[in-house]
């Protein structure tokens, strides 16, 4: 495929310069903008109303006030500012501008976008940016209508209209009859006097102003403090549907084009975009010197991948086989060396993916930027990847091994997208899972290439597979892939950025790679990328190219890739595979945590999967069995006749399913764990625990059997089984930490974890030596956290002693970075107001974001309700808690049993404020609803939740809509489980804690 189109000289000349007259109106416009913004904010229009086209068409040279806008004369320019849409009583719902998807009549070829962010507020207190944009597009079908996305932009009238239109390459452009803004569907509408002609190209020109707001979307403002001064950064976040907030554009992923970006900025700032700078020159505008940076045109790409930044950041840099790698951030952070680790791992990760994809990195540079304010974890903008600071910066004096692992895996995730997602892009957001699931899978491979001694790939089982199974086992789950018509609005698009897309997507792709073999999977992947470079695809295209690799090798499968994988992508959930080792009988059934729940979503496959079942016996026999029907028989599984012989299925948890056995096989496996647990692979020890607890909740086995899988843990020193066990016991804690069960449960966990605490106490010479290896360090952290939180006296003594020494000498923190999160939390939980105030002071003074994050989370560990209530109020004050951190801070308080009810009251009382502050498309609402309701297990709490749903129907729940449905389902399941199990659980913990 061609690499895209180049910018014509005409387009460049029209688009490059920012008008001097527009610049002269900055102060006046900011006042008007502020006034109108206040009017708009106070209007609260119905989301179903929209402006209507004008009754009298405009003619060239005549100023026409377009519906839904106000015309404001400023000097020699006329600017229109969007106002609330007027009620519509004349236009039917089938008008093109009422539809959420663009018509197929126009296809963009290239854009020229010139922007000037003003990094000081106007007299109205608003920060603004000014822009000119030209887009060249081809007409594919004759039409007299141009729809282009626009959101919160205010246009300078051109001969009475919001835009002007010219022909390209000799084409004649029709005159414009009317232009207007459709707020509900975020369109700028251009009604023409006659039709555009098929196969002809045209250019649409606009001049506009927007607010450089601090809303973390589109072209937005970030701030930080350095040397007592506030520094302002202009930056972007376009995904999923906010490029339209920076300039008018055809803002759908399939409408790829090239982009020529020009940024005009203060001379003491640096400008970055996707491509290298082509020229940098100083220009004088109204007697003031500015710098104009012109960038090379991009490769052909989607609008959501465009990025530009104006800042005073600094960078560290390196060359990797001709690719310039730069890590940008706050000058102080970069000078302190916090970008060094990211710089060291980026090169090896890029090299790995070049080999993995058999495709050279398509660009000449890879800029990675740490932003003080950023809504997501990171964003894969092509050639200019943006990150939260905690996902890119690393300081060994303050940052833990967890911070280090996050940096390397997030970098690997975003760099994986530079090919899979950027070079080849999914056609629409309904297939987002393939984009994000793939990157979530191969991030472990990329990180493994950078840190080969970590065994990091094993973490995927606990970080992704088991976590997402908890959601996917609900009747309110959803398939990986949606129909296009199901995903239309920006809020619906944001809602699909969930754990199903990321973690289930990663899990099923890992399963596919395992049963194909990695080599065969890579060859199919490489063919896919080579075929569709610079284009768009649907998920079936990948299946086709993987099938080609299978056919080339004459590799035998029970069906085609599509036949196998459609069952994993087009129906929700996963199976439980039940094995009877007496008869060899094997069955599968849709696994639901609540077996009495009703699945409303139909499945063309009747919730039956084609399941790759790998297996291992105690005498080291292994094999692979394909389960294709609901019930089958496999004689290899009839192992019960041999004395003491056990069977385990799903070796190393490569398959996305759970496994149940007959009671005798469970008994043999438990005996093996207690006699010599190392005979069972580490990941399968974790699997036995996780499967057992979830099978018990679904009533396949007894809760006592599940609890018995933890009895051997006093002998276990590996991280993954311990982490899995405590994650599952965490459910018991949520259900019972407000009841009499929790006392015996705490005693039991203390009993089991104390040998592990003493093991690491010896291994680390009383916590002074860092263990070698990622898993050992994680297990040390886990040990301290568990031992202190469950009240092991020696642990609490260590924690309080280290924290006391720090309070005595705040400039010299003696707590090892790996242990800080646990020790900060324990000390603040037990230290009262003085400990909290010290932690707050240290948080406010922290200059390393990973240290600030640890303190911010630990401050939520207080056991004083009034302190937690005050802390909740701080989350609504951006001067105390950054907007990007507000919901995660609220979540931290909700996880605290002393804070959960406070947070629930807070969320109910402030839902409208939270929703308006973060917007319905924010990724945060899903996690907030999940966390604040996770303890709900009573009829009263269910009634409160249902009332919350009714009370806020008018406001809505945005990206948290599905999470609310899941919370209702989980609460009902929790109620049932607690009623059926509380007595038996209490008796078990009382007995086993002796």
Coordinates of N, CA and C in Angstrom, one line a residue, residues 169-294:
X169 N -6.8 20.6 -7.9 CA -6.4 20.0 -9.2 C -7.4 20.3 -10.3
X170 N -7.8 21.6 -10.4 CA -8.7 22.0 -11.4 C -10.2 21.8 -11.2
X171 N -10.6 21.2 -10.1 CA -12.0 21.0 -9.8 C -12.6 22.3 -9.4
X172 N -13.9 22.5 -9.7 CA -14.7 23.7 -9.4 C -15.5 23.4 -8.1
X173 N -15.4 24.2 -7.2 CA -16.1 24.0 -5.9 C -17.4 24.7 -6.0
X174 N -18.5 24.0 -5.5 CA -19.8 24.7 -5.4 C -19.8 25.8 -4.4
X175 N -20.7 26.7 -4.5 CA -20.8 27.7 -3.5 C -21.5 27.1 -2.2
X176 N -21.3 27.8 -1.1 CA -21.9 27.3 0.2 C -23.2 28.0 0.4
X177 N -24.2 27.3 0.7 CA -25.5 27.8 1.0 C -25.7 28.1 2.5
X178 N -25.2 27.2 3.4 CA -25.3 27.4 4.8 C -24.3 26.6 5.6
X179 N -23.9 27.1 6.7 CA -23.1 26.3 7.6 C -23.6 26.4 9.0
X180 N -23.5 25.4 9.8 CA -23.9 25.4 11.2 C -23.3 24.3 12.0
X181 N -23.4 24.4 13.3 CA -22.8 23.4 14.2 C -23.9 22.6 14.8
X182 N -23.6 21.3 14.8 CA -24.6 20.3 15.5 C -23.9 19.8 16.7
X183 N -24.3 20.4 17.9 CA -23.6 20.1 19.1 C -23.8 18.6 19.5
X184 N -25.1 18.1 19.3 CA -25.4 16.7 19.8 C -24.5 15.7 19.1
X185 N -24.3 15.8 17.8 CA -23.5 14.9 17.1 C -22.1 15.4 16.8
X186 N -21.7 16.6 17.3 CA -20.4 17.1 17.1 C -19.9 17.3 15.7
X187 N -20.8 17.8 14.9 CA -20.5 18.1 13.5 C -20.5 19.6 13.2
X188 N -19.7 19.9 12.3 CA -19.8 21.2 11.5 C -20.4 20.8 10.2
X189 N -21.5 21.4 9.9 CA -22.3 21.0 8.7 C -22.2 22.1 7.6
X190 N -21.9 21.7 6.4 CA -21.7 22.6 5.3 C -22.7 22.2 4.2
X191 N -23.8 23.0 3.9 CA -24.7 22.7 2.9 C -24.3 23.5 1.6
X192 N -24.2 22.8 0.5 CA -23.7 23.3 -0.7 C -24.8 23.6 -1.7
X193 N -24.6 24.5 -2.6 CA -25.6 24.9 -3.6 C -25.7 23.9 -4.7
X194 N -24.7 23.1 -4.9 CA -24.8 22.0 -5.9 C -23.8 20.9 -5.4
X195 N -23.8 19.8 -6.1 CA -23.1 18.6 -5.7 C -21.6 18.7 -5.9
X196 N -20.8 18.1 -5.0 CA -19.5 17.7 -5.3 C -19.4 16.6 -6.2
X197 N -18.4 16.5 -7.1 CA -18.4 15.5 -8.1 C -17.5 14.3 -7.7
X198 N -17.9 13.1 -8.0 CA -17.1 11.9 -7.6 C -15.8 12.0 -8.3
X199 N -14.8 11.5 -7.6 CA -13.4 11.4 -8.1 C -12.7 12.7 -8.1
X200 N -13.3 13.8 -7.7 CA -12.7 15.1 -7.6 C -12.3 15.4 -6.2
X201 N -11.2 16.2 -6.1 CA -10.7 16.6 -4.7 C -11.0 18.1 -4.5
X202 N -11.2 18.3 -3.2 CA -11.6 19.7 -2.7 C -10.8 20.0 -1.4
X203 N -10.8 21.3 -1.1 CA -10.2 21.7 0.2 C -11.1 22.5 1.0
X204 N -11.2 22.2 2.3 CA -12.1 22.9 3.2 C -11.2 23.7 4.2
X205 N -11.4 25.0 4.3 CA -10.5 25.9 5.1 C -11.3 26.5 6.2
X206 N -10.6 26.5 7.4 CA -11.3 27.1 8.6 C -10.3 27.8 9.4
X207 N -10.8 28.8 10.2 CA -10.0 29.5 11.2 C -10.8 29.5 12.5
X208 N -10.2 29.2 13.6 CA -11.0 28.9 14.8 C -10.2 29.2 16.0
X209 N -10.9 29.2 17.1 CA -10.3 29.4 18.5 C -11.0 28.4 19.4
X210 N -10.2 27.8 20.3 CA -10.7 26.9 21.3 C -10.1 27.2 22.7
X211 N -10.7 26.6 23.7 CA -10.2 26.7 25.0 C -9.1 25.7 25.3
X212 N -8.0 26.1 25.8 CA -6.9 25.2 26.2 C -7.2 24.9 27.7
X213 N -8.2 24.0 27.8 CA -8.8 23.7 29.2 C -7.9 22.7 29.9
X214 N -8.2 22.4 31.1 CA -7.5 21.4 31.9 C -8.3 20.1 32.0
X215 N -9.0 19.8 30.9 CA -9.9 18.7 31.0 C -9.3 17.4 30.5
X216 N -8.1 17.4 30.1 CA -7.3 16.2 29.8 C -7.8 15.5 28.5
X217 N -8.4 16.4 27.6 CA -9.0 15.8 26.4 C -8.7 16.8 25.2
X218 N -8.5 16.2 24.0 CA -8.2 17.1 22.9 C -6.9 17.8 23.0
X219 N -6.9 19.1 22.7 CA -5.7 20.0 22.9 C -6.0 20.6 24.3
X220 N -5.2 20.3 25.3 CA -5.5 20.7 26.6 C -4.3 21.2 27.4
X221 N -4.5 21.7 28.6 CA -3.5 22.3 29.4 C -3.1 21.5 30.6
X222 N -1.8 21.3 30.8 CA -1.3 20.6 32.0 C -0.4 21.6 32.7
X223 N -0.3 21.5 34.0 CA 0.6 22.5 34.7 C 1.4 21.7 35.8
X224 N 2.5 22.4 36.1 CA 3.4 21.8 37.2 C 4.2 23.0 37.8
X225 N 4.6 22.7 39.0 CA 5.4 23.7 39.7 C 6.9 23.4 39.6
X226 N 7.7 24.4 39.3 CA 9.2 24.2 39.3 C 9.8 25.5 39.8
X227 N 10.6 25.4 40.8 CA 11.3 26.6 41.4 C 10.3 27.7 41.8
X228 N 9.1 27.2 42.4 CA 8.1 28.2 42.8 C 7.3 28.8 41.8
X229 N 7.5 28.4 40.5 CA 6.7 29.0 39.4 C 5.8 27.9 38.8
X230 N 4.6 28.4 38.3 CA 3.7 27.5 37.6 C 4.1 27.5 36.1
X231 N 4.4 26.3 35.6 CA 4.7 26.1 34.2 C 3.5 25.5 33.5
X232 N 3.2 26.0 32.3 CA 2.1 25.5 31.6 C 2.5 24.7 30.4
X233 N 1.9 23.6 30.1 CA 2.2 22.7 29.0 C 0.9 22.6 28.2
X234 N 1.0 22.8 26.8 CA -0.1 22.5 25.9 C 0.2 21.1 25.3
X235 N -0.8 20.2 25.5 CA -0.5 18.8 25.0 C -1.9 18.3 24.5
X236 N -1.8 17.0 24.1 CA -3.0 16.4 23.5 C -3.3 15.0 24.0
X237 N -4.6 14.7 23.9 CA -5.1 13.3 24.0 C -6.3 13.2 23.1
X238 N -6.1 12.6 21.9 CA -7.1 12.6 20.9 C -8.0 11.3 21.0
X239 N -7.4 10.2 21.4 CA -8.2 9.0 21.5 C -9.3 9.1 22.6
X240 N -10.5 8.7 22.3 CA -11.0 8.1 21.1 C -11.5 9.1 20.1
X241 N -12.2 10.2 20.6 CA -13.0 11.0 19.7 C -12.8 12.5 20.1
X242 N -11.5 12.9 20.3 CA -11.3 14.3 20.7 C -10.3 15.0 19.8
X243 N -9.9 14.4 18.7 CA -9.1 15.2 17.7 C -10.0 16.4 17.3
X244 N -11.3 16.2 17.2 CA -12.3 17.2 16.7 C -12.3 18.4 17.7
X245 N -11.8 18.2 18.9 CA -11.7 19.3 19.8 C -10.5 20.2 19.6
X246 N -9.6 19.7 18.8 CA -8.4 20.5 18.4 C -8.5 21.2 17.1
X247 N -9.1 20.6 16.1 CA -9.3 21.1 14.8 C -10.4 20.3 14.1
X248 N -11.1 20.9 13.1 CA -12.2 20.2 12.5 C -11.6 19.1 11.6
X249 N -12.2 17.8 11.8 CA -11.6 16.7 11.1 C -12.6 15.6 10.9
X250 N -12.3 14.7 10.0 CA -13.1 13.5 9.8 C -12.6 12.5 10.8
X251 N -13.2 12.5 12.0 CA -12.6 11.9 13.2 C -13.1 10.5 13.4
X252 N -12.8 9.6 12.4 CA -13.1 8.2 12.6 C -11.8 7.4 12.2
X253 N -11.5 6.3 12.8 CA -10.2 5.7 12.6 C -9.9 5.2 11.2
X254 N -11.0 4.9 10.4 CA -10.8 4.4 9.1 C -10.5 5.5 8.1
X255 N -10.7 6.7 8.5 CA -10.5 7.8 7.6 C -9.1 8.4 7.7
X256 N -8.1 7.6 7.3 CA -6.7 7.9 7.5 C -6.3 9.0 6.5
X257 N -5.3 9.8 6.9 CA -4.8 10.9 6.0 C -3.4 11.2 6.5
X258 N -2.7 12.1 5.8 CA -1.5 12.7 6.3 C -1.7 14.0 6.9
X259 N -0.9 14.4 7.8 CA -1.0 15.7 8.6 C 0.2 16.5 8.5
X260 N 0.1 17.7 8.1 CA 1.2 18.7 8.2 C 0.9 19.6 9.3
X261 N 1.7 19.6 10.4 CA 1.4 20.4 11.6 C 2.4 21.5 11.7
X262 N 1.9 22.7 12.1 CA 2.7 23.9 12.4 C 2.3 24.4 13.7
X263 N 3.2 24.6 14.6 CA 2.9 25.1 15.9 C 3.7 26.5 16.1
X264 N 2.9 27.5 16.5 CA 3.5 28.8 16.9 C 3.5 28.9 18.4
X265 N 4.7 29.2 19.0 CA 4.8 29.1 20.4 C 5.8 30.1 20.9
X266 N 5.9 30.3 22.3 CA 6.9 31.2 22.8 C 8.3 30.6 22.5
X267 N 9.2 31.6 22.3 CA 10.6 31.1 21.9 C 11.3 30.3 22.9
X268 N 11.0 30.4 24.2 CA 11.6 29.6 25.2 C 11.0 28.3 25.5
X269 N 10.1 27.9 24.6 CA 9.5 26.6 24.6 C 9.9 25.7 23.4
X270 N 9.7 24.4 23.6 CA 10.0 23.5 22.5 C 8.7 22.9 22.0
X271 N 8.6 22.7 20.7 CA 7.4 22.1 20.1 C 7.7 20.7 19.6
X272 N 6.8 19.8 19.9 CA 6.9 18.4 19.4 C 5.7 18.0 18.7
X273 N 5.8 17.1 17.7 CA 4.7 16.4 17.1 C 5.1 15.0 16.7
X274 N 4.3 14.4 15.9 CA 4.5 13.0 15.5 C 5.8 12.9 14.7
X275 N 6.1 13.9 13.9 CA 7.2 13.8 13.0 C 8.3 14.8 13.4
X276 N 9.5 14.6 12.9 CA 10.6 15.6 13.2 C 10.3 17.0 12.7
X277 N 10.9 18.0 13.3 CA 10.7 19.3 12.8 C 11.4 19.5 11.5
X278 N 10.7 20.2 10.6 CA 11.2 20.5 9.2 C 12.0 21.8 9.2
X279 N 11.4 22.8 10.0 CA 12.0 24.1 10.1 C 11.6 24.7 11.4
X280 N 12.4 25.6 11.9 CA 12.1 26.4 13.1 C 12.6 27.8 12.8
X281 N 11.6 28.7 13.0 CA 12.0 30.1 12.7 C 11.3 31.0 13.7
X282 N 11.9 32.2 13.9 CA 11.3 33.2 14.7 C 10.5 34.1 13.9
X283 N 9.3 34.5 14.3 CA 8.4 35.4 13.6 C 8.0 36.5 14.6
X284 N 7.7 37.7 14.1 CA 7.3 38.8 14.9 C 5.8 39.1 14.6
X285 N 5.0 39.0 15.6 CA 3.5 39.2 15.4 C 3.1 40.3 16.4
X286 N 2.6 41.4 15.9 CA 2.2 42.5 16.7 C 3.4 43.0 17.7
X287 N 4.6 43.0 17.1 CA 5.7 43.4 17.9 C 6.2 42.4 18.9
X288 N 5.6 41.2 18.9 CA 6.1 40.2 19.9 C 6.7 39.0 19.1
X289 N 7.8 38.5 19.6 CA 8.5 37.4 18.9 C 8.0 36.1 19.3
X290 N 7.6 35.3 18.4 CA 7.2 33.9 18.5 C 8.1 33.0 17.7
X291 N 8.0 31.7 18.1 CA 8.7 30.7 17.3 C 7.7 29.9 16.5
X292 N 8.0 29.7 15.3 CA 7.1 28.8 14.4 C 7.8 27.5 14.1
X293 N 7.3 26.4 14.5 CA 7.9 25.1 14.2 C 7.1 24.4 13.2
X294 N 7.6 24.0 12.1 CA 6.9 23.3 11.0 C 7.4 21.9 11.0

